[in-house]
PDB file of C-alpha atoms in Angstrom:
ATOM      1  CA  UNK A  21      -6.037   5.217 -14.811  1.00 62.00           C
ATOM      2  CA  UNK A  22      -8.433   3.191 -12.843  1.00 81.00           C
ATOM      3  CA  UNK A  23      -8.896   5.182  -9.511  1.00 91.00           C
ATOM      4  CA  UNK A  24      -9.821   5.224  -6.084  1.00 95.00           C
ATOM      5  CA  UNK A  25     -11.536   7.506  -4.529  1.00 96.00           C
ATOM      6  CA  UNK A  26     -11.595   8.293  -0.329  1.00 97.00           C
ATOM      7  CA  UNK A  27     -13.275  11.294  -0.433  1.00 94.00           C
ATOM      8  CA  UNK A  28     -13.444  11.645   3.759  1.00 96.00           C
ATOM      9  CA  UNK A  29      -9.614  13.288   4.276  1.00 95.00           C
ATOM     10  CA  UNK A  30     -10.286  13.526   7.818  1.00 96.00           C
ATOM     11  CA  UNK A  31     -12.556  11.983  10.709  1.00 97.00           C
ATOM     12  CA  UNK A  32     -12.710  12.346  14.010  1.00 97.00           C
ATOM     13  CA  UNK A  33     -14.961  10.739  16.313  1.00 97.00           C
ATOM     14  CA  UNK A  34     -15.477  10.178  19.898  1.00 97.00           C
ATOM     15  CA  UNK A  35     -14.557   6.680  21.310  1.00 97.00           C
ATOM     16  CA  UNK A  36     -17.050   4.257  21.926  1.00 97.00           C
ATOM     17  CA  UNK A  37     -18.427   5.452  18.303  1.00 97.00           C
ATOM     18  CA  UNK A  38     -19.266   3.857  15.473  1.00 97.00           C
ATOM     19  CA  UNK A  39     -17.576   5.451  12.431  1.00 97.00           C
ATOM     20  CA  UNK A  40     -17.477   4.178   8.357  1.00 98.00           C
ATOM     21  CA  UNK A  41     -14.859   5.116   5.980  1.00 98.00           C
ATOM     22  CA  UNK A  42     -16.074   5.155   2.434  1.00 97.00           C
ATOM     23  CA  UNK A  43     -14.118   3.913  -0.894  1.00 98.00           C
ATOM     24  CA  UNK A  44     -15.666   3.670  -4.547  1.00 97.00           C
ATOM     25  CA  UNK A  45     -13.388   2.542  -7.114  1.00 96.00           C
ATOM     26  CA  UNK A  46     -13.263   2.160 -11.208  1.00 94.00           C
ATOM     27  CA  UNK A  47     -12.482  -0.470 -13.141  1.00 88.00           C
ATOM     28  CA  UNK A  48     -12.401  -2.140 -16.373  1.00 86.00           C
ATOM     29  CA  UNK A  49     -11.821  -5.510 -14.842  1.00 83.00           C
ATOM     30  CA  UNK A  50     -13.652  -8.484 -14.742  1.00 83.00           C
ATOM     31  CA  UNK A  51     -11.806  -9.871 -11.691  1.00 84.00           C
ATOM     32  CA  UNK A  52     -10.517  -7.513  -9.269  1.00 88.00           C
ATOM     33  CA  UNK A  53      -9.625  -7.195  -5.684  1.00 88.00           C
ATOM     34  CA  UNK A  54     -10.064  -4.786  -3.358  1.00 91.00           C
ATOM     35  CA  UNK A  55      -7.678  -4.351   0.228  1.00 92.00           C
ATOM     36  CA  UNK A  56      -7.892  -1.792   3.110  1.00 95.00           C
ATOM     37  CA  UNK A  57      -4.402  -1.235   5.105  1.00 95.00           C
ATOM     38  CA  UNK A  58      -4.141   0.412   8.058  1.00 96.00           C
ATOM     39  CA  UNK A  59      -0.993   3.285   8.715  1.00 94.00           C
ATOM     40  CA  UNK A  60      -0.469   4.004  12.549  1.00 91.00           C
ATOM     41  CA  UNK A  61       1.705   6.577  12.822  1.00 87.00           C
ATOM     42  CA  UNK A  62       4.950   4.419  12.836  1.00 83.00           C
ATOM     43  CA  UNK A  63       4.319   4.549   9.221  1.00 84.00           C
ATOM     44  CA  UNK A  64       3.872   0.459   8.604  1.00 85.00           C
ATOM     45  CA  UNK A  65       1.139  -0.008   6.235  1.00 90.00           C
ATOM     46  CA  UNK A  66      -0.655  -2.814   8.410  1.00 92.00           C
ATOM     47  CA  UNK A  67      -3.099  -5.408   5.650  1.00 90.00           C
ATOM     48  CA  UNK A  68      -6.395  -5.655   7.286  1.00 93.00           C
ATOM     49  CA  UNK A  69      -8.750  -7.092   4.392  1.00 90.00           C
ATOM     50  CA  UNK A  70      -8.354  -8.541   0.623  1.00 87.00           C
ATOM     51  CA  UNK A  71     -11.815  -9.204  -1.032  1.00 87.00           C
ATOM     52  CA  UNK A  72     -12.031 -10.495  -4.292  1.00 85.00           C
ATOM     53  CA  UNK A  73     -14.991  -8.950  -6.816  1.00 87.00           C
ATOM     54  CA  UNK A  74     -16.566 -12.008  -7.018  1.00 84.00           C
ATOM     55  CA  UNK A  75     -17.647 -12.549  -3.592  1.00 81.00           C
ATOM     56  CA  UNK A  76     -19.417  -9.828  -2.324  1.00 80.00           C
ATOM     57  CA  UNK A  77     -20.117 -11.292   1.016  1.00 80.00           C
ATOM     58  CA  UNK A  78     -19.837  -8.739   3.547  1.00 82.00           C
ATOM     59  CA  UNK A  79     -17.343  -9.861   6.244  1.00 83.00           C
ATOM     60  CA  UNK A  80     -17.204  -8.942   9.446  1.00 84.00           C
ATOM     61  CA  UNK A  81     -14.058  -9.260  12.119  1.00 86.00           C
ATOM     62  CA  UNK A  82     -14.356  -8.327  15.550  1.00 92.00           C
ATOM     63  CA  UNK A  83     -14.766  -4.638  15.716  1.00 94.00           C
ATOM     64  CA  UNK A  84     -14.116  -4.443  11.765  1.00 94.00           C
ATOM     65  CA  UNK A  85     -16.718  -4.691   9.142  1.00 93.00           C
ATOM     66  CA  UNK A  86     -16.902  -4.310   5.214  1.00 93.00           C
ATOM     67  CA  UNK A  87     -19.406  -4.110   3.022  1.00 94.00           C
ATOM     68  CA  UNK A  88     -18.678  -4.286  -0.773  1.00 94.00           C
ATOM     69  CA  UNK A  89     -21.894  -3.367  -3.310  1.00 93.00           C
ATOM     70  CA  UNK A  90     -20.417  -4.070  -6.818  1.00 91.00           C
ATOM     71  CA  UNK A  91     -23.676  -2.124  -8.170  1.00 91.00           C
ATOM     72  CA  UNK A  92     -22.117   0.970  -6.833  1.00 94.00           C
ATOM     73  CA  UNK A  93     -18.333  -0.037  -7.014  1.00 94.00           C
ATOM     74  CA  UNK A  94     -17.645   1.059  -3.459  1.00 96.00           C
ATOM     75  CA  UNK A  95     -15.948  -1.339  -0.933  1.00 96.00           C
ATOM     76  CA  UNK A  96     -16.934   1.190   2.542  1.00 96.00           C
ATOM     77  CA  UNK A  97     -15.234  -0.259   6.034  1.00 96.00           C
ATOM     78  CA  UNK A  98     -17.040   0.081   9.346  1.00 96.00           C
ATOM     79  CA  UNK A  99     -15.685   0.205  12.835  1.00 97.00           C
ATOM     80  CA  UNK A 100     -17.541  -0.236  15.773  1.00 96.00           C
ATOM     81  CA  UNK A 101     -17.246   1.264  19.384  1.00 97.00           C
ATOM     82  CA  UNK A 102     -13.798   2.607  18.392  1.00 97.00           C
ATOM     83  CA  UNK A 103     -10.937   3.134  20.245  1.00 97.00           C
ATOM     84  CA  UNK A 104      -8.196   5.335  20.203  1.00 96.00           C
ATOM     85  CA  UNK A 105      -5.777   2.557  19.222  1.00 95.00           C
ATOM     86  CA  UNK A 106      -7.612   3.374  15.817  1.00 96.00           C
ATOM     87  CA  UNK A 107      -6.344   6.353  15.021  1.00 97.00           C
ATOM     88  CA  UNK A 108      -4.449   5.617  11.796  1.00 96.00           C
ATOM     89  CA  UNK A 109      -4.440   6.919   8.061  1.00 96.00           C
ATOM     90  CA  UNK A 110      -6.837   3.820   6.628  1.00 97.00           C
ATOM     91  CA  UNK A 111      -6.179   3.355   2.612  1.00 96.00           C
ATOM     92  CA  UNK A 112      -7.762   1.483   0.133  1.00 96.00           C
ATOM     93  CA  UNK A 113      -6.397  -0.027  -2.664  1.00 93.00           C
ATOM     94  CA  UNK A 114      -7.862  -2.083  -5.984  1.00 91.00           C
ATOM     95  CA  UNK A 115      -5.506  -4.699  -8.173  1.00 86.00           C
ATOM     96  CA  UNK A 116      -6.155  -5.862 -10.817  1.00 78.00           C
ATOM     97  CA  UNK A 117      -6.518  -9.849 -11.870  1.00 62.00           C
ATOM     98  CA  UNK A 118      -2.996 -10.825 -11.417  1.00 60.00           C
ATOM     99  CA  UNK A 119      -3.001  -8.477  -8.123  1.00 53.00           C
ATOM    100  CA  UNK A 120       0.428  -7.269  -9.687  1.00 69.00           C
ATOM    101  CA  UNK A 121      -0.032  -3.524  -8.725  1.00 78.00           C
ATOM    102  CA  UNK A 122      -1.703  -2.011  -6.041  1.00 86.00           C
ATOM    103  CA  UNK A 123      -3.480   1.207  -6.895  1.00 90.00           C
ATOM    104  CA  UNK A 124      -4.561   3.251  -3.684  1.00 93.00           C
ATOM    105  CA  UNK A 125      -6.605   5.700  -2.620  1.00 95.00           C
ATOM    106  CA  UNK A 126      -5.037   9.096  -1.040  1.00 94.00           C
ATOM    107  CA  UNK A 127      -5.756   7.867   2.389  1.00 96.00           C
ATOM    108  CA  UNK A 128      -8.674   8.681   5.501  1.00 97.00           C
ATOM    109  CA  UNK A 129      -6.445  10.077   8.993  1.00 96.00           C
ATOM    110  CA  UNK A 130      -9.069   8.755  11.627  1.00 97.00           C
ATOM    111  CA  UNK A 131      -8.996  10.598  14.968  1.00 97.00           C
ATOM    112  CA  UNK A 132     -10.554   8.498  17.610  1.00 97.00           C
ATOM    113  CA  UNK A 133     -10.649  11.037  20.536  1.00 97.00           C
ATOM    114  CA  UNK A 134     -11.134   9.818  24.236  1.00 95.00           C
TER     115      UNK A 134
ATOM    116  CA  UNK B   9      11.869 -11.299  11.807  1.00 53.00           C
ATOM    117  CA  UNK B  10       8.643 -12.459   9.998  1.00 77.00           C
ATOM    118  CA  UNK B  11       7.968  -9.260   8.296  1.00 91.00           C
ATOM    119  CA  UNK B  12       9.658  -6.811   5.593  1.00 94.00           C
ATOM    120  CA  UNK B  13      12.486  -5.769   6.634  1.00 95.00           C
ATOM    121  CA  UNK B  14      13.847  -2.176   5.143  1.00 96.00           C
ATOM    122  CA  UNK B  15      17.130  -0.187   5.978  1.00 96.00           C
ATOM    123  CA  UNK B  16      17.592   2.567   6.670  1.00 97.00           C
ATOM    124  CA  UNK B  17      14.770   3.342   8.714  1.00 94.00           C
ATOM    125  CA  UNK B  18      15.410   7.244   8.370  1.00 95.00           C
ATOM    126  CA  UNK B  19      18.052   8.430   5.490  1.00 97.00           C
ATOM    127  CA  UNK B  20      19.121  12.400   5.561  1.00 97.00           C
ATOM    128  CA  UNK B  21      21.376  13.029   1.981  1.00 97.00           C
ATOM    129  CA  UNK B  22      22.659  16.225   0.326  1.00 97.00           C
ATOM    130  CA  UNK B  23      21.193  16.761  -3.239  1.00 97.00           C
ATOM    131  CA  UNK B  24      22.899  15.585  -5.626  1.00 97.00           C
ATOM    132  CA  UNK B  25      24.612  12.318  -3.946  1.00 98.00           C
ATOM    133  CA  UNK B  26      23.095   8.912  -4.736  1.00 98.00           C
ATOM    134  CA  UNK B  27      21.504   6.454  -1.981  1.00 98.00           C
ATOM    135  CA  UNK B  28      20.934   3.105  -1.686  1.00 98.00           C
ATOM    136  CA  UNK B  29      17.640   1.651   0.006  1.00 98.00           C
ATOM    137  CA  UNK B  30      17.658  -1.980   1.073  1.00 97.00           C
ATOM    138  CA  UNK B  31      14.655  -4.366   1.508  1.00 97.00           C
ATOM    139  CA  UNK B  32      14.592  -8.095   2.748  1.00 96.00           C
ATOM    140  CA  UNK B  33      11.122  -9.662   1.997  1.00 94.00           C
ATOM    141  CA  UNK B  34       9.362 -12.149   3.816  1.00 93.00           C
ATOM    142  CA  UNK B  35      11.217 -15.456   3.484  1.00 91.00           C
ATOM    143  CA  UNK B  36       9.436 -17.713   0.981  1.00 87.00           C
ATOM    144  CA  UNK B  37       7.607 -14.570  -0.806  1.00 89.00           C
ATOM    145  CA  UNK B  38       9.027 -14.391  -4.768  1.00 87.00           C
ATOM    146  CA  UNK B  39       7.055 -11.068  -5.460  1.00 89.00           C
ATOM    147  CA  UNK B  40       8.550  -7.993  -4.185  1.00 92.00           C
ATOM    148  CA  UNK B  41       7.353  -4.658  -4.676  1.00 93.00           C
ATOM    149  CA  UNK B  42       8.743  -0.932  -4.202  1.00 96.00           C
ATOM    150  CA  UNK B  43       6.120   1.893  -3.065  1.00 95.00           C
ATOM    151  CA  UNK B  44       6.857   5.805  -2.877  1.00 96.00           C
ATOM    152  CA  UNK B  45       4.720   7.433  -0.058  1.00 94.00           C
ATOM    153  CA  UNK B  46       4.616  11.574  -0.498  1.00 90.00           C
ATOM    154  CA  UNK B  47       2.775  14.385   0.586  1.00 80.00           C
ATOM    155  CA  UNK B  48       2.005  15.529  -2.864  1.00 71.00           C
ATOM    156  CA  UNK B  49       1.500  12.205  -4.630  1.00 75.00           C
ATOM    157  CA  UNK B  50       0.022   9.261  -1.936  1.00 84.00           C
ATOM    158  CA  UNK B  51       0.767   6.134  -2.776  1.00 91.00           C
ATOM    159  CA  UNK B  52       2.538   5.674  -6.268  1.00 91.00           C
ATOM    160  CA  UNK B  53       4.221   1.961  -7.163  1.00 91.00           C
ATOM    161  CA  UNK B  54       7.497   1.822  -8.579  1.00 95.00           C
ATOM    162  CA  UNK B  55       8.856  -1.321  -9.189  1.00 94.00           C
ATOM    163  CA  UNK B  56       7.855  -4.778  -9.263  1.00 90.00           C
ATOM    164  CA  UNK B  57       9.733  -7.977  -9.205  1.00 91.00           C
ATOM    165  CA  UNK B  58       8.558 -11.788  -9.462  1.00 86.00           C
ATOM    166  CA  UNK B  59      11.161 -14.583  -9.726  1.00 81.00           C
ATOM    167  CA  UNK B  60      12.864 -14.493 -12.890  1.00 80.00           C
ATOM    168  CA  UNK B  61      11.113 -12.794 -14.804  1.00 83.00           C
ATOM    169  CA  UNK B  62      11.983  -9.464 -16.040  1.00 86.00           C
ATOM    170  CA  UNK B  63      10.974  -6.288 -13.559  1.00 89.00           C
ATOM    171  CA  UNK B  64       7.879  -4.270 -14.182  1.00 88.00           C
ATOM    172  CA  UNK B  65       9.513  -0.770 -14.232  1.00 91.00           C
ATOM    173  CA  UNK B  66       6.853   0.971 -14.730  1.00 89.00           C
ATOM    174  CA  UNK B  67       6.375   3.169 -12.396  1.00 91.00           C
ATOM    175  CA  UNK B  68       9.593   4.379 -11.525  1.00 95.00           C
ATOM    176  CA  UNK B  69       9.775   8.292 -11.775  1.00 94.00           C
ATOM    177  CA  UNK B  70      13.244   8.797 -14.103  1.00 95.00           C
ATOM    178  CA  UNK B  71      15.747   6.923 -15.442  1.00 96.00           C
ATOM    179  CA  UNK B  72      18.264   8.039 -11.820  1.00 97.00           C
ATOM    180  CA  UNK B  73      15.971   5.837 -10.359  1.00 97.00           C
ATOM    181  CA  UNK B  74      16.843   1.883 -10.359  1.00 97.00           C
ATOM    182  CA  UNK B  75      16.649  -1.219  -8.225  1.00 96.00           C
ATOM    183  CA  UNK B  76      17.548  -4.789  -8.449  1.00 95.00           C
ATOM    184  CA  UNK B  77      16.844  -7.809  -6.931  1.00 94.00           C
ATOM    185  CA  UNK B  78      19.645 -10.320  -5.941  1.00 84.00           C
ATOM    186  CA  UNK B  79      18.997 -13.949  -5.944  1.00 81.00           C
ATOM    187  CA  UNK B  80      15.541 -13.860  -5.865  1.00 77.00           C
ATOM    188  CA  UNK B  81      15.401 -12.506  -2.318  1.00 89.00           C
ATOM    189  CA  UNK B  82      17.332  -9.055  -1.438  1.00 95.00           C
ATOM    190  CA  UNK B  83      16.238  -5.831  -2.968  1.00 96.00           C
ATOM    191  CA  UNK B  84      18.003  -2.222  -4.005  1.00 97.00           C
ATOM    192  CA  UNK B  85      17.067   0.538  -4.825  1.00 98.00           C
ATOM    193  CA  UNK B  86      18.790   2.737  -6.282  1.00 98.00           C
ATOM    194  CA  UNK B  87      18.404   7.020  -6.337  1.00 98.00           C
ATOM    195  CA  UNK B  88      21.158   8.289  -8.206  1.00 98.00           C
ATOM    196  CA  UNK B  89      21.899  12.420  -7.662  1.00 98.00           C
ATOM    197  CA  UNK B  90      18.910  12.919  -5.834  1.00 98.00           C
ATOM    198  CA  UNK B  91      17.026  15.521  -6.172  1.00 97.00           C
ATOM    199  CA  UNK B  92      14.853  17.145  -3.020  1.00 95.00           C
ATOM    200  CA  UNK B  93      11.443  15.759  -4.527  1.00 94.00           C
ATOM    201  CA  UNK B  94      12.844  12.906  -4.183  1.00 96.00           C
ATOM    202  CA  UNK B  95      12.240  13.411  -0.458  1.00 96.00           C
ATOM    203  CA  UNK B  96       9.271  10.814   0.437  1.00 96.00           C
ATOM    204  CA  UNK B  97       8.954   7.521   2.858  1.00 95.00           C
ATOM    205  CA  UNK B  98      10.049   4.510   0.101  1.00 97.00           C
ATOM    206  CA  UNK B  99       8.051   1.102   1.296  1.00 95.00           C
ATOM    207  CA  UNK B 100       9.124  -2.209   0.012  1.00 96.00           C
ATOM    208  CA  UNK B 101       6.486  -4.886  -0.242  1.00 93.00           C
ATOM    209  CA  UNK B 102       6.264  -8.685  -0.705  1.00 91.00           C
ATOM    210  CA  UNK B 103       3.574 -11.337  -1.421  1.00 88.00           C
ATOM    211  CA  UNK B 104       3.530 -14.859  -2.359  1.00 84.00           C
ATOM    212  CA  UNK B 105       3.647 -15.965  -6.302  1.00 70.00           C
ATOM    213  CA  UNK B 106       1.060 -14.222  -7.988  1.00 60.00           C
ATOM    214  CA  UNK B 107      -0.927 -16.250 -10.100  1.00 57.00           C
ATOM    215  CA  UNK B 108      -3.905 -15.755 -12.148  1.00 51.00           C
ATOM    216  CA  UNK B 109      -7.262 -16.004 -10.973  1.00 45.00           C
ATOM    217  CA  UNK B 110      -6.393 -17.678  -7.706  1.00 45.00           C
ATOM    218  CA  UNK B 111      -7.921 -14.796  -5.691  1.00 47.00           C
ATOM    219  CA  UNK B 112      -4.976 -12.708  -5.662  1.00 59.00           C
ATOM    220  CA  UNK B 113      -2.180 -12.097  -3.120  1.00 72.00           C
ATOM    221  CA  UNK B 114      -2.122 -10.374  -0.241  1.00 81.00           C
ATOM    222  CA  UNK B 115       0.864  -8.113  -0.347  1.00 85.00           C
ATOM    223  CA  UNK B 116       2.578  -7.111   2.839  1.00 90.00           C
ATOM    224  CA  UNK B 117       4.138  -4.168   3.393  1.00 92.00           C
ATOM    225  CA  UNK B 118       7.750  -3.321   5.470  1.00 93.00           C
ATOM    226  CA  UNK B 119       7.851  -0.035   7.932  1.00 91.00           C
ATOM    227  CA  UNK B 120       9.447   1.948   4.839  1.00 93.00           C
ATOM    228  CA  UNK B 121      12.725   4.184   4.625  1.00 96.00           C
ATOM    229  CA  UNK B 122      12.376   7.797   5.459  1.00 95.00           C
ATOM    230  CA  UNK B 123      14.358   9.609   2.743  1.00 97.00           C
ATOM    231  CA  UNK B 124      14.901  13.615   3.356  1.00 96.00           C
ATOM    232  CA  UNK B 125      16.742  14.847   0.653  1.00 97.00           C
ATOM    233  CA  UNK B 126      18.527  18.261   1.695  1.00 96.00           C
TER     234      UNK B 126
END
């Protein structure tokens, strides 16, 4: 199985921090694409980013940012000056060319504290 | 409402009984998935459904495990004498057509049934 790897379980930080949560993925695929949700804890898994592997632009939204290096198959998400509305589980997840099945990492809980 | 819409929210059953877990995608979206959200396993897919074609069942657990799809729009599934590892949050999904090399779909997920199986 192609996986996904989040090895940070847990992460707290202080508001007002940055923080990064990291994701490296395998694959046999020429064309791929690469998500991070977002799981408050009313348990709705919230889309926040689909990139496909071949753009490797980094994109950045508001607070959000994502950078995706190919060379090292990892796809890490940045947020800046968090908040404590942040505090979520954060997954990411790879599919494959027809985006058909969404394999996911086991999840980061991010603890924004005040 | 715009979104996924699942029922029940929150399901209590004795083992042993069967339940039924509903799912009403977002209107226009043919592809409809099921996710199973555990302590134990994460995130494992279970079903997947895309107009008329036949279901991609291959992720589904056991064979007391089924779902169907009526009309192209309403979703079942199906957990026949549960079993208490069956216990887990089940999340239905939907996207638009998925279609080769078009840059994917983005797949958008419902609030998910809470299924404790005692």
């Amino acid at each position: 199985a192609q996986k996904v790897t989040q090895a940070q379980t847990e992460i707290s930080v202080v508001e007002k921090e940055d923080v990064t949560l990291d994701c490296v993925y395998e694959t046999r695929d020429t064309t791929y694409y690469l998500f991070w949700y977002k799981q408050p804890p009313s348990g709705e898994l919230v889309f926040l980013i689909r990139r496909n592997s071949f753009d490797e632009q980094n994109e950045i939204s508001g607070r959000y940012s994502w950078n995706f290096q190919k060379s090292t198959s990892s796809f890490n998400f940045t947020i800046t000056a968090s908040q404590v509305v942040d505090s979520a589980v954060y997954f990411c997840a790879k599919a494959s060319g027809s985006a058909r099945q969404l394999t996911f990492g086991s999840g980061t809980q991010l603890t924004v504290l005040p | 409402g715009a979104g996924v819409s699942q029922s029940p929210s929150n399901k209590v059953t004795e083992k042993g009984k069967d339940v039924e877990l509903r799912c009403d995608p977002i209107s226009g979206h043919t592809a409809l998935y099921w996710y199973r959200q555990s302590l134990g396993q994460g995130l494992e897919f279970l079903i997947y459904f895309q107009g008329n074609s036949a279901p991609d069942k291959s992720g589904l657990p056991s064979d007391r495990f089924s779902a169907e799809r009526t009309g192209g729009s309403v979703s079942t599934l199906t957990i026949q004498r549960t079993q208490q590892e069956d216990s887990a949050v089940y999340l239905c999904a939907s996207s638009l057509l998925i279609m080769e090399g078009t840059g994917g779909n983005t797949i958008y997920f419902g609030e998910g049934s809470w299924l404790t199986v005692v």
